[in-house]
Amino acid sequence: MARRRKRKASLESLSFLEVDFDKDGSVAHSDIASNTNFGKKPFNIAESSDVIEKPKKCNFQSSFSEVNTMDSDINSNQPSRFVDASKSACIDSSCLVTSDASDLLRSGKLASAGDNCKAFHGNSIVSSCIAGNTIDGARTLDDSAFDNVDLSLLEQKCFAATPNKATLTLCKELNENTNFSQVQCDKKSVTAHEPDVHDSNSCIGSVTKSKPKAMSTPDQRKLNTVTPGVSGKIRQRLMQNAHKSPSTPLNVRFKKQDQSALLDRFSFLNEDLFDDDFSTQDLGPFYGLPSKVQSLLDSVRGISKLYDWQHNCLTLDSIKQGRNLIYSLPTSGGKTLVAEILIFKTLLCQKKDAVLVLPFVAIVQEKIQNLSQFAINLGFLLEEYAGSKGRFPPRKRRKKKSLYICTIEKADSLVNSLIECGRLEDLGLVVVDEFHMIGEGGRRGATVEMMLTKLMHMSSSTQVIAMSATLNNIEDLAKFLQAEIYFNDFRPVDLDEYVKYMDYVYRIDPAKRHEEDVMVLERTLAHRTKELATRDTDHLVTMVLEVIPKHSCLIFCPTKKNCENVATMICKLLPKDLLEHKTKEKITILHAFYNDGGAICPVLRKTVPYGVAYHHSGLTTDERRLVEDAYRIGVLSVITCTSTLAAGVNLPARRVIIRSPHIGRTFLSHSQYKQMIGRAGRAGIDKKGESYLIISKATDKPLVSDLVAGPFETCLSSLMYDGGKGFKSLLLTLICLKVIRDAPDAKRFFAATLFAKQIKTIQKLCPNQFKGLSHEVEIKTADDILQASLSYLLDLKLVQYVSGDKENGKLLKPTKLGIATFKGSVDLEFSNMIYTDLNLGLKNLVLDSYIHLLYLVTPYETAKQVNPNWLIYMGEFNGLTPSQITAAEVIGVPEPYIACRAAGSKPRKKKVNDFVVQRFYVTLMLHQLFKGKSVWDVSARFEQPRGFLQNLMNSSAAFASCLLHFTKEFEEFWPYHALLEKLIQVLQYCTASELVPLMEVPGVKLARAKQLYNAGYKTLSELAVADVTALVRNIEHLSRKQANQLVASAKVCVDVLTLQFLSMMVHFRSLSKA
């Protein structure tokens, strides 16, 4: 309780000021005053006034050098004026001291995806405090920014009601070495007025240029009013400072011999202030962990005792000795809990950072929510590396350790950044979930292998834990990772497997091998009505009605369109009495769908009243979240979905029905089948789970035996996908990181890959993989592969040979283009194309509109997925402005060509690049979204799925971040830096800026952010101290469990941002005094 009170006090005492800044010093967003606005509006941020009440505080009209003071909630008779920011250091400094570090940075991260983070990304501290000079790439604060800062007051009162011994000692040292007494400012004074204590949007100081004068009576009364708590004392002290006579200039002198040691010690303070330090208490009772961990598992998860296999796994010698481990169990067996306990041991006992690698962004966000309460109570940090989030390299911390929860691609970039800065040894543990994806045969599998190979080669102290439910050749994988193996077939809930063919249901006995033994006739299905016999030949409705509405059912369909059709068909045949089940909750869901985008899908409008919905990538993220949440609380009983749900968000069901053994045109693999049926049976809820595989063709029946009872597919290396792209990319990365210097080094590293250990097997099973490596030489050996890959990189001018000494001979060195390709994490295939596009834009970039810049950030891979509708293309082209048409012609999209294709003919003399035209068509979609059009409008306009359009926004933001790092390696591309930085911010959310801080909370998307904002939770700090009961009452369709996770996630964000802010304060202070 004492710790909770301490944390709450620290949050409440930091609740005065919310200001956000761009890197150039412009204010991007401010909550300082209800009607006071700072900075420039970055591009066209879409307004959401149709859903949210129009905010009173943000119109982004003022410039950086001026502060526009308008009427505020404060009683003031002073006229509104513009004040030179350089003459308001006193007020800015006051704001700095009273500001809530969490709220100060609440509308943006300190570091976004791919940012080197030597300076703030999109945010800084106080507008007028940003100096123009730069030291070592980091933006510094002017000395006047700290003129009115009493650091001892900040440490003693602003962050802890009862400061700890380390804090008091350090504050004493600071006071002995510094003199924070008076304020240095211009001869013309400024007057600050205190805001209303209870108004979170009120101004901390209504700034006017005037002569010095005594405070007005209302101000004096406010100053003399004793506000309960720490925040009131700080506010009173700071207002006194703000009104002091500026007669004596500040003179701060650090003793030279003590300065570096003092700053070094101060860097510990920001973590001490929020550290409960459970890691040093009571180690040992629970698998070497504090007993606090065991009690948290019981209170948060309801886990009072581990399964026997979990105990056996955690007590293995390999675990105790820190060796690598691969373990495999069926889905729902409890694999994740073992990994989490090992992560806790690394963070709390070994005092090292840990990485958890997950396959999808949605799972990353779900995992952060699930672990938030553990992070708060156990004193470690959670950092999200997914989508456009993540800092490279991560901030180094000396006390609190971090758990990086990453997608596969972000994990690889994280490892690269740690190798580059020599900090790979900071990682004590890397956990890879869904390890079977290393053999999926595409870019993701190759990325997993690349990351693990670098870890194995470069770090001897990092432990690797890999887990999966579907591994066959586990011995090969163990040899690659030099790991021990643990296998168990435990499942907490029994699973009964069935196959339905025509009207017959067969029970599956996986232990049998022959077809006649595997499938045993169980029962015969009969249609309830003649209508069902005619319209539901597969007995779907019959099987669904056996479990709903008391239990739940998942129906896996082969295509996205089939998901919608099956959901519609089922609802037409379900009994009408299902409409009476949880009617109010269903109405709430429909309202939530409507509030999300101003419209509702016609299919969901018809199916939700029956408790049925569909789920696939065509839905927006918010729509999928609403479907998932409604299913978890039992409002929806049936979901028709694609196979991606099986490997995505955890949605267990009593019964799983697989509509067909085909996914698209391919036959279902054994691994995919096991992933799907693994969703059947919910531990603690159901006594058993059931799965039904429907076969409609007689030709499929012989294949079913191998599908349901056969072994898992062999997991083969993916490095050679698409002509060896994986290995070529790995080779370039290693050369840029200076891990390999010549061909012999590359050969030694190549021998450590999974591919090298499986090369003979791959040559036998997949001989076509080697065909794309070289058109000149036949590939037979590992040396041939290496030589062909090096030749490819040399031809693209990504690497070059340079002369070495007599011993080394020729050395491999990356070119500028190669380094840019590595730093930007762009596809090797597109590196030269990106350089050409950027170079062309440098000479002819059209800035009268955003369309040219948007074309540059349109992802190449996304553009390949779309075939233009030429009539729509022509209509959109005709709607462009003259400047936009000029940009299209500069890009290489002439109007006559579009008109010719729309007329149904193709020009004979083709001088137009078809891919450029195709990519510009996708840019037109992105442009509409950029202007603030809803995905519903753009979806209808271009006849594209809403989910695709939302993904286009996300992928464009990520690609823009890649381009930003790409351009930083070329001096001639300097004009792109500011343009891309601004564009990333807009593309990342494309929503009203008021919602941005709430959307920083993992799992909070646009719809939920709108709900929170309208309910009064407008800042991270407000959400972090929210009462869970009130949150459930005020937010529709929010369970208590979700509310707890939401509050915990907000607290984690507040802690992380506060620590980052305090560290940056010390860093800037040391730089400004250097």
PDB file of C-alpha atoms in Angstrom, residues 355-491:
ATOM      1  CA  VAL A 355      13.851  -9.921 -25.609  1.00  0.00           C
ATOM      2  CA  LEU A 356      10.567 -11.672 -26.373  1.00  0.00           C
ATOM      3  CA  VAL A 357      10.034 -12.270 -30.111  1.00  0.00           C
ATOM      4  CA  LEU A 358       6.427 -12.692 -31.293  1.00  0.00           C
ATOM      5  CA  PRO A 359       5.132 -13.126 -34.854  1.00  0.00           C
ATOM      6  CA  PHE A 360       2.485 -10.368 -35.121  1.00  0.00           C
ATOM      7  CA  VAL A 361       1.955  -6.784 -33.980  1.00  0.00           C
ATOM      8  CA  ALA A 362      -1.398  -7.662 -32.381  1.00  0.00           C
ATOM      9  CA  ILE A 363       0.220 -10.340 -30.208  1.00  0.00           C
ATOM     10  CA  VAL A 364       2.981  -7.923 -29.163  1.00  0.00           C
ATOM     11  CA  GLN A 365       0.402  -5.404 -27.957  1.00  0.00           C
ATOM     12  CA  GLU A 366      -1.636  -8.097 -26.212  1.00  0.00           C
ATOM     13  CA  LYS A 367       1.470  -9.382 -24.429  1.00  0.00           C
ATOM     14  CA  ILE A 368       2.419  -5.901 -23.231  1.00  0.00           C
ATOM     15  CA  GLN A 369      -1.037  -5.517 -21.720  1.00  0.00           C
ATOM     16  CA  ASN A 370      -0.755  -8.909 -20.016  1.00  0.00           C
ATOM     17  CA  LEU A 371       2.659  -8.129 -18.508  1.00  0.00           C
ATOM     18  CA  SER A 372       2.025  -4.502 -17.508  1.00  0.00           C
ATOM     19  CA  GLN A 373       0.987  -5.289 -13.944  1.00  0.00           C
ATOM     20  CA  PHE A 374       4.058  -7.489 -13.486  1.00  0.00           C
ATOM     21  CA  ALA A 375       6.324  -4.707 -14.758  1.00  0.00           C
ATOM     22  CA  ILE A 376       4.820  -2.177 -12.348  1.00  0.00           C
ATOM     23  CA  ASN A 377       4.996  -4.429  -9.309  1.00  0.00           C
ATOM     24  CA  LEU A 378       8.374  -6.053 -10.023  1.00  0.00           C
ATOM     25  CA  GLY A 379      10.204  -2.922 -11.108  1.00  0.00           C
ATOM     26  CA  PHE A 380      11.222  -3.536 -14.712  1.00  0.00           C
ATOM     27  CA  LEU A 381      10.382  -1.715 -17.937  1.00  0.00           C
ATOM     28  CA  LEU A 382       8.329  -2.880 -20.903  1.00  0.00           C
ATOM     29  CA  GLU A 383       9.281  -1.524 -24.306  1.00  0.00           C
ATOM     30  CA  GLU A 384       7.260  -2.163 -27.451  1.00  0.00           C
ATOM     31  CA  TYR A 385       9.082  -2.827 -30.707  1.00  0.00           C
ATOM     32  CA  ALA A 386       6.353  -3.265 -33.297  1.00  0.00           C
ATOM     33  CA  GLY A 387       5.044  -1.329 -36.264  1.00  0.00           C
ATOM     34  CA  SER A 388       6.538   2.152 -36.096  1.00  0.00           C
ATOM     35  CA  LYS A 389       7.525   1.871 -32.419  1.00  0.00           C
ATOM     36  CA  GLY A 390      10.993   1.145 -31.128  1.00  0.00           C
ATOM     37  CA  ARG A 391      14.300   2.901 -30.550  1.00  0.00           C
ATOM     38  CA  PHE A 392      17.623   1.840 -32.089  1.00  0.00           C
ATOM     39  CA  PRO A 393      19.785   1.346 -30.158  1.00  0.00           C
ATOM     40  CA  PRO A 394      17.663   1.157 -27.010  1.00  0.00           C
ATOM     41  CA  ARG A 395      18.418   3.435 -24.083  1.00  0.00           C
ATOM     42  CA  LYS A 396      21.007   1.964 -21.742  1.00  0.00           C
ATOM     43  CA  ARG A 397      19.834   1.718 -18.144  1.00  0.00           C
ATOM     44  CA  ARG A 398      21.984   0.908 -15.152  1.00  0.00           C
ATOM     45  CA  LYS A 399      19.375  -0.114 -12.610  1.00  0.00           C
ATOM     46  CA  LYS A 400      15.995  -0.971 -14.060  1.00  0.00           C
ATOM     47  CA  LYS A 401      16.201  -3.537 -16.805  1.00  0.00           C
ATOM     48  CA  SER A 402      14.003  -3.679 -19.886  1.00  0.00           C
ATOM     49  CA  LEU A 403      11.942  -6.369 -21.530  1.00  0.00           C
ATOM     50  CA  TYR A 404      11.798  -5.663 -25.258  1.00  0.00           C
ATOM     51  CA  ILE A 405       8.684  -7.232 -26.775  1.00  0.00           C
ATOM     52  CA  CYS A 406       9.297  -7.321 -30.516  1.00  0.00           C
ATOM     53  CA  THR A 407       8.012  -8.518 -33.820  1.00  0.00           C
ATOM     54  CA  ILE A 408      10.445 -10.628 -35.827  1.00  0.00           C
ATOM     55  CA  GLU A 409      11.662  -7.755 -38.014  1.00  0.00           C
ATOM     56  CA  LYS A 410      12.093  -5.370 -35.088  1.00  0.00           C
ATOM     57  CA  ALA A 411      13.981  -7.981 -33.085  1.00  0.00           C
ATOM     58  CA  ASP A 412      16.510  -8.356 -35.900  1.00  0.00           C
ATOM     59  CA  SER A 413      16.977  -4.578 -36.114  1.00  0.00           C
ATOM     60  CA  LEU A 414      17.364  -4.441 -32.319  1.00  0.00           C
ATOM     61  CA  VAL A 415      20.128  -7.074 -32.406  1.00  0.00           C
ATOM     62  CA  ASN A 416      21.866  -5.195 -35.241  1.00  0.00           C
ATOM     63  CA  SER A 417      21.831  -1.938 -33.281  1.00  0.00           C
ATOM     64  CA  LEU A 418      23.250  -3.631 -30.169  1.00  0.00           C
ATOM     65  CA  ILE A 419      26.033  -5.248 -32.192  1.00  0.00           C
ATOM     66  CA  GLU A 420      26.852  -1.917 -33.805  1.00  0.00           C
ATOM     67  CA  CYS A 421      27.208  -0.106 -30.469  1.00  0.00           C
ATOM     68  CA  GLY A 422      28.927  -3.034 -28.749  1.00  0.00           C
ATOM     69  CA  ARG A 423      26.155  -3.780 -26.256  1.00  0.00           C
ATOM     70  CA  LEU A 424      24.989  -7.235 -27.307  1.00  0.00           C
ATOM     71  CA  GLU A 425      26.208  -8.642 -23.991  1.00  0.00           C
ATOM     72  CA  ASP A 426      23.486  -6.576 -22.282  1.00  0.00           C
ATOM     73  CA  LEU A 427      20.971  -9.150 -23.484  1.00  0.00           C
ATOM     74  CA  GLY A 428      20.719 -11.970 -20.994  1.00  0.00           C
ATOM     75  CA  LEU A 429      17.859 -13.835 -22.674  1.00  0.00           C
ATOM     76  CA  VAL A 430      16.122 -14.010 -26.058  1.00  0.00           C
ATOM     77  CA  VAL A 431      12.843 -15.937 -26.229  1.00  0.00           C
ATOM     78  CA  VAL A 432      11.431 -16.873 -29.647  1.00  0.00           C
ATOM     79  CA  ASP A 433       7.782 -17.902 -29.760  1.00  0.00           C
ATOM     80  CA  GLU A 434       6.341 -19.840 -32.721  1.00  0.00           C
ATOM     81  CA  PHE A 435       9.854 -21.062 -33.526  1.00  0.00           C
ATOM     82  CA  HIS A 436       8.532 -23.190 -36.382  1.00  0.00           C
ATOM     83  CA  MET A 437       8.257 -19.961 -38.417  1.00  0.00           C
ATOM     84  CA  ILE A 438      11.990 -20.250 -39.084  1.00  0.00           C
ATOM     85  CA  GLY A 439      11.025 -22.786 -41.739  1.00  0.00           C
ATOM     86  CA  GLU A 440       7.993 -21.065 -43.259  1.00  0.00           C
ATOM     87  CA  GLY A 441       9.955 -20.349 -46.432  1.00  0.00           C
ATOM     88  CA  GLY A 442       9.677 -16.570 -46.667  1.00  0.00           C
ATOM     89  CA  ARG A 443      11.248 -13.376 -45.422  1.00  0.00           C
ATOM     90  CA  ARG A 444      10.039 -13.822 -41.841  1.00  0.00           C
ATOM     91  CA  GLY A 445      11.629 -17.253 -41.519  1.00  0.00           C
ATOM     92  CA  ALA A 446      14.883 -15.965 -42.990  1.00  0.00           C
ATOM     93  CA  THR A 447      14.854 -13.023 -40.556  1.00  0.00           C
ATOM     94  CA  VAL A 448      14.498 -15.364 -37.573  1.00  0.00           C
ATOM     95  CA  GLU A 449      17.471 -17.404 -38.760  1.00  0.00           C
ATOM     96  CA  MET A 450      19.561 -14.293 -39.432  1.00  0.00           C
ATOM     97  CA  MET A 451      18.876 -12.895 -35.968  1.00  0.00           C
ATOM     98  CA  LEU A 452      19.653 -16.135 -34.154  1.00  0.00           C
ATOM     99  CA  THR A 453      22.788 -16.781 -36.195  1.00  0.00           C
ATOM    100  CA  LYS A 454      24.175 -13.359 -35.247  1.00  0.00           C
ATOM    101  CA  LEU A 455      23.343 -13.987 -31.591  1.00  0.00           C
ATOM    102  CA  MET A 456      25.063 -17.370 -31.614  1.00  0.00           C
ATOM    103  CA  HIS A 457      28.144 -16.009 -33.376  1.00  0.00           C
ATOM    104  CA  MET A 458      28.528 -12.702 -31.527  1.00  0.00           C
ATOM    105  CA  SER A 459      27.445 -13.368 -27.934  1.00  0.00           C
ATOM    106  CA  SER A 460      28.473 -16.202 -25.671  1.00  0.00           C
ATOM    107  CA  SER A 461      26.461 -15.023 -22.666  1.00  0.00           C
ATOM    108  CA  THR A 462      22.998 -14.575 -24.207  1.00  0.00           C
ATOM    109  CA  GLN A 463      20.677 -17.496 -23.557  1.00  0.00           C
ATOM    110  CA  VAL A 464      18.215 -18.472 -26.304  1.00  0.00           C
ATOM    111  CA  ILE A 465      14.889 -20.115 -25.514  1.00  0.00           C
ATOM    112  CA  ALA A 466      12.759 -21.300 -28.445  1.00  0.00           C
ATOM    113  CA  MET A 467       9.277 -22.782 -28.192  1.00  0.00           C
ATOM    114  CA  SER A 468       6.669 -24.100 -30.584  1.00  0.00           C
ATOM    115  CA  ALA A 469       3.753 -26.486 -30.779  1.00  0.00           C
ATOM    116  CA  THR A 470       4.627 -27.822 -34.235  1.00  0.00           C
ATOM    117  CA  LEU A 471       8.223 -28.998 -34.598  1.00  0.00           C
ATOM    118  CA  ASN A 472       9.327 -32.153 -36.385  1.00  0.00           C
ATOM    119  CA  ASN A 473      13.085 -32.171 -37.039  1.00  0.00           C
ATOM    120  CA  ILE A 474      13.809 -30.666 -33.657  1.00  0.00           C
ATOM    121  CA  GLU A 475      17.252 -32.296 -33.605  1.00  0.00           C
ATOM    122  CA  ASP A 476      18.437 -30.159 -36.559  1.00  0.00           C
ATOM    123  CA  LEU A 477      17.186 -27.016 -34.852  1.00  0.00           C
ATOM    124  CA  ALA A 478      18.829 -28.006 -31.557  1.00  0.00           C
ATOM    125  CA  LYS A 479      22.123 -28.545 -33.347  1.00  0.00           C
ATOM    126  CA  PHE A 480      21.826 -25.096 -34.927  1.00  0.00           C
ATOM    127  CA  LEU A 481      21.162 -23.407 -31.566  1.00  0.00           C
ATOM    128  CA  GLN A 482      23.465 -25.724 -29.588  1.00  0.00           C
ATOM    129  CA  ALA A 483      20.445 -26.263 -27.358  1.00  0.00           C
ATOM    130  CA  GLU A 484      18.924 -28.884 -25.105  1.00  0.00           C
ATOM    131  CA  ILE A 485      15.517 -30.356 -26.034  1.00  0.00           C
ATOM    132  CA  TYR A 486      12.416 -30.731 -23.889  1.00  0.00           C
ATOM    133  CA  PHE A 487       9.263 -32.334 -25.292  1.00  0.00           C
ATOM    134  CA  ASN A 488       5.903 -33.141 -23.725  1.00  0.00           C
ATOM    135  CA  ASP A 489       2.444 -33.907 -25.094  1.00  0.00           C
ATOM    136  CA  PHE A 490       0.574 -32.424 -22.119  1.00  0.00           C
ATOM    137  CA  ARG A 491      -2.694 -30.589 -22.759  1.00  0.00           C
TER     138      ARG A 491
END
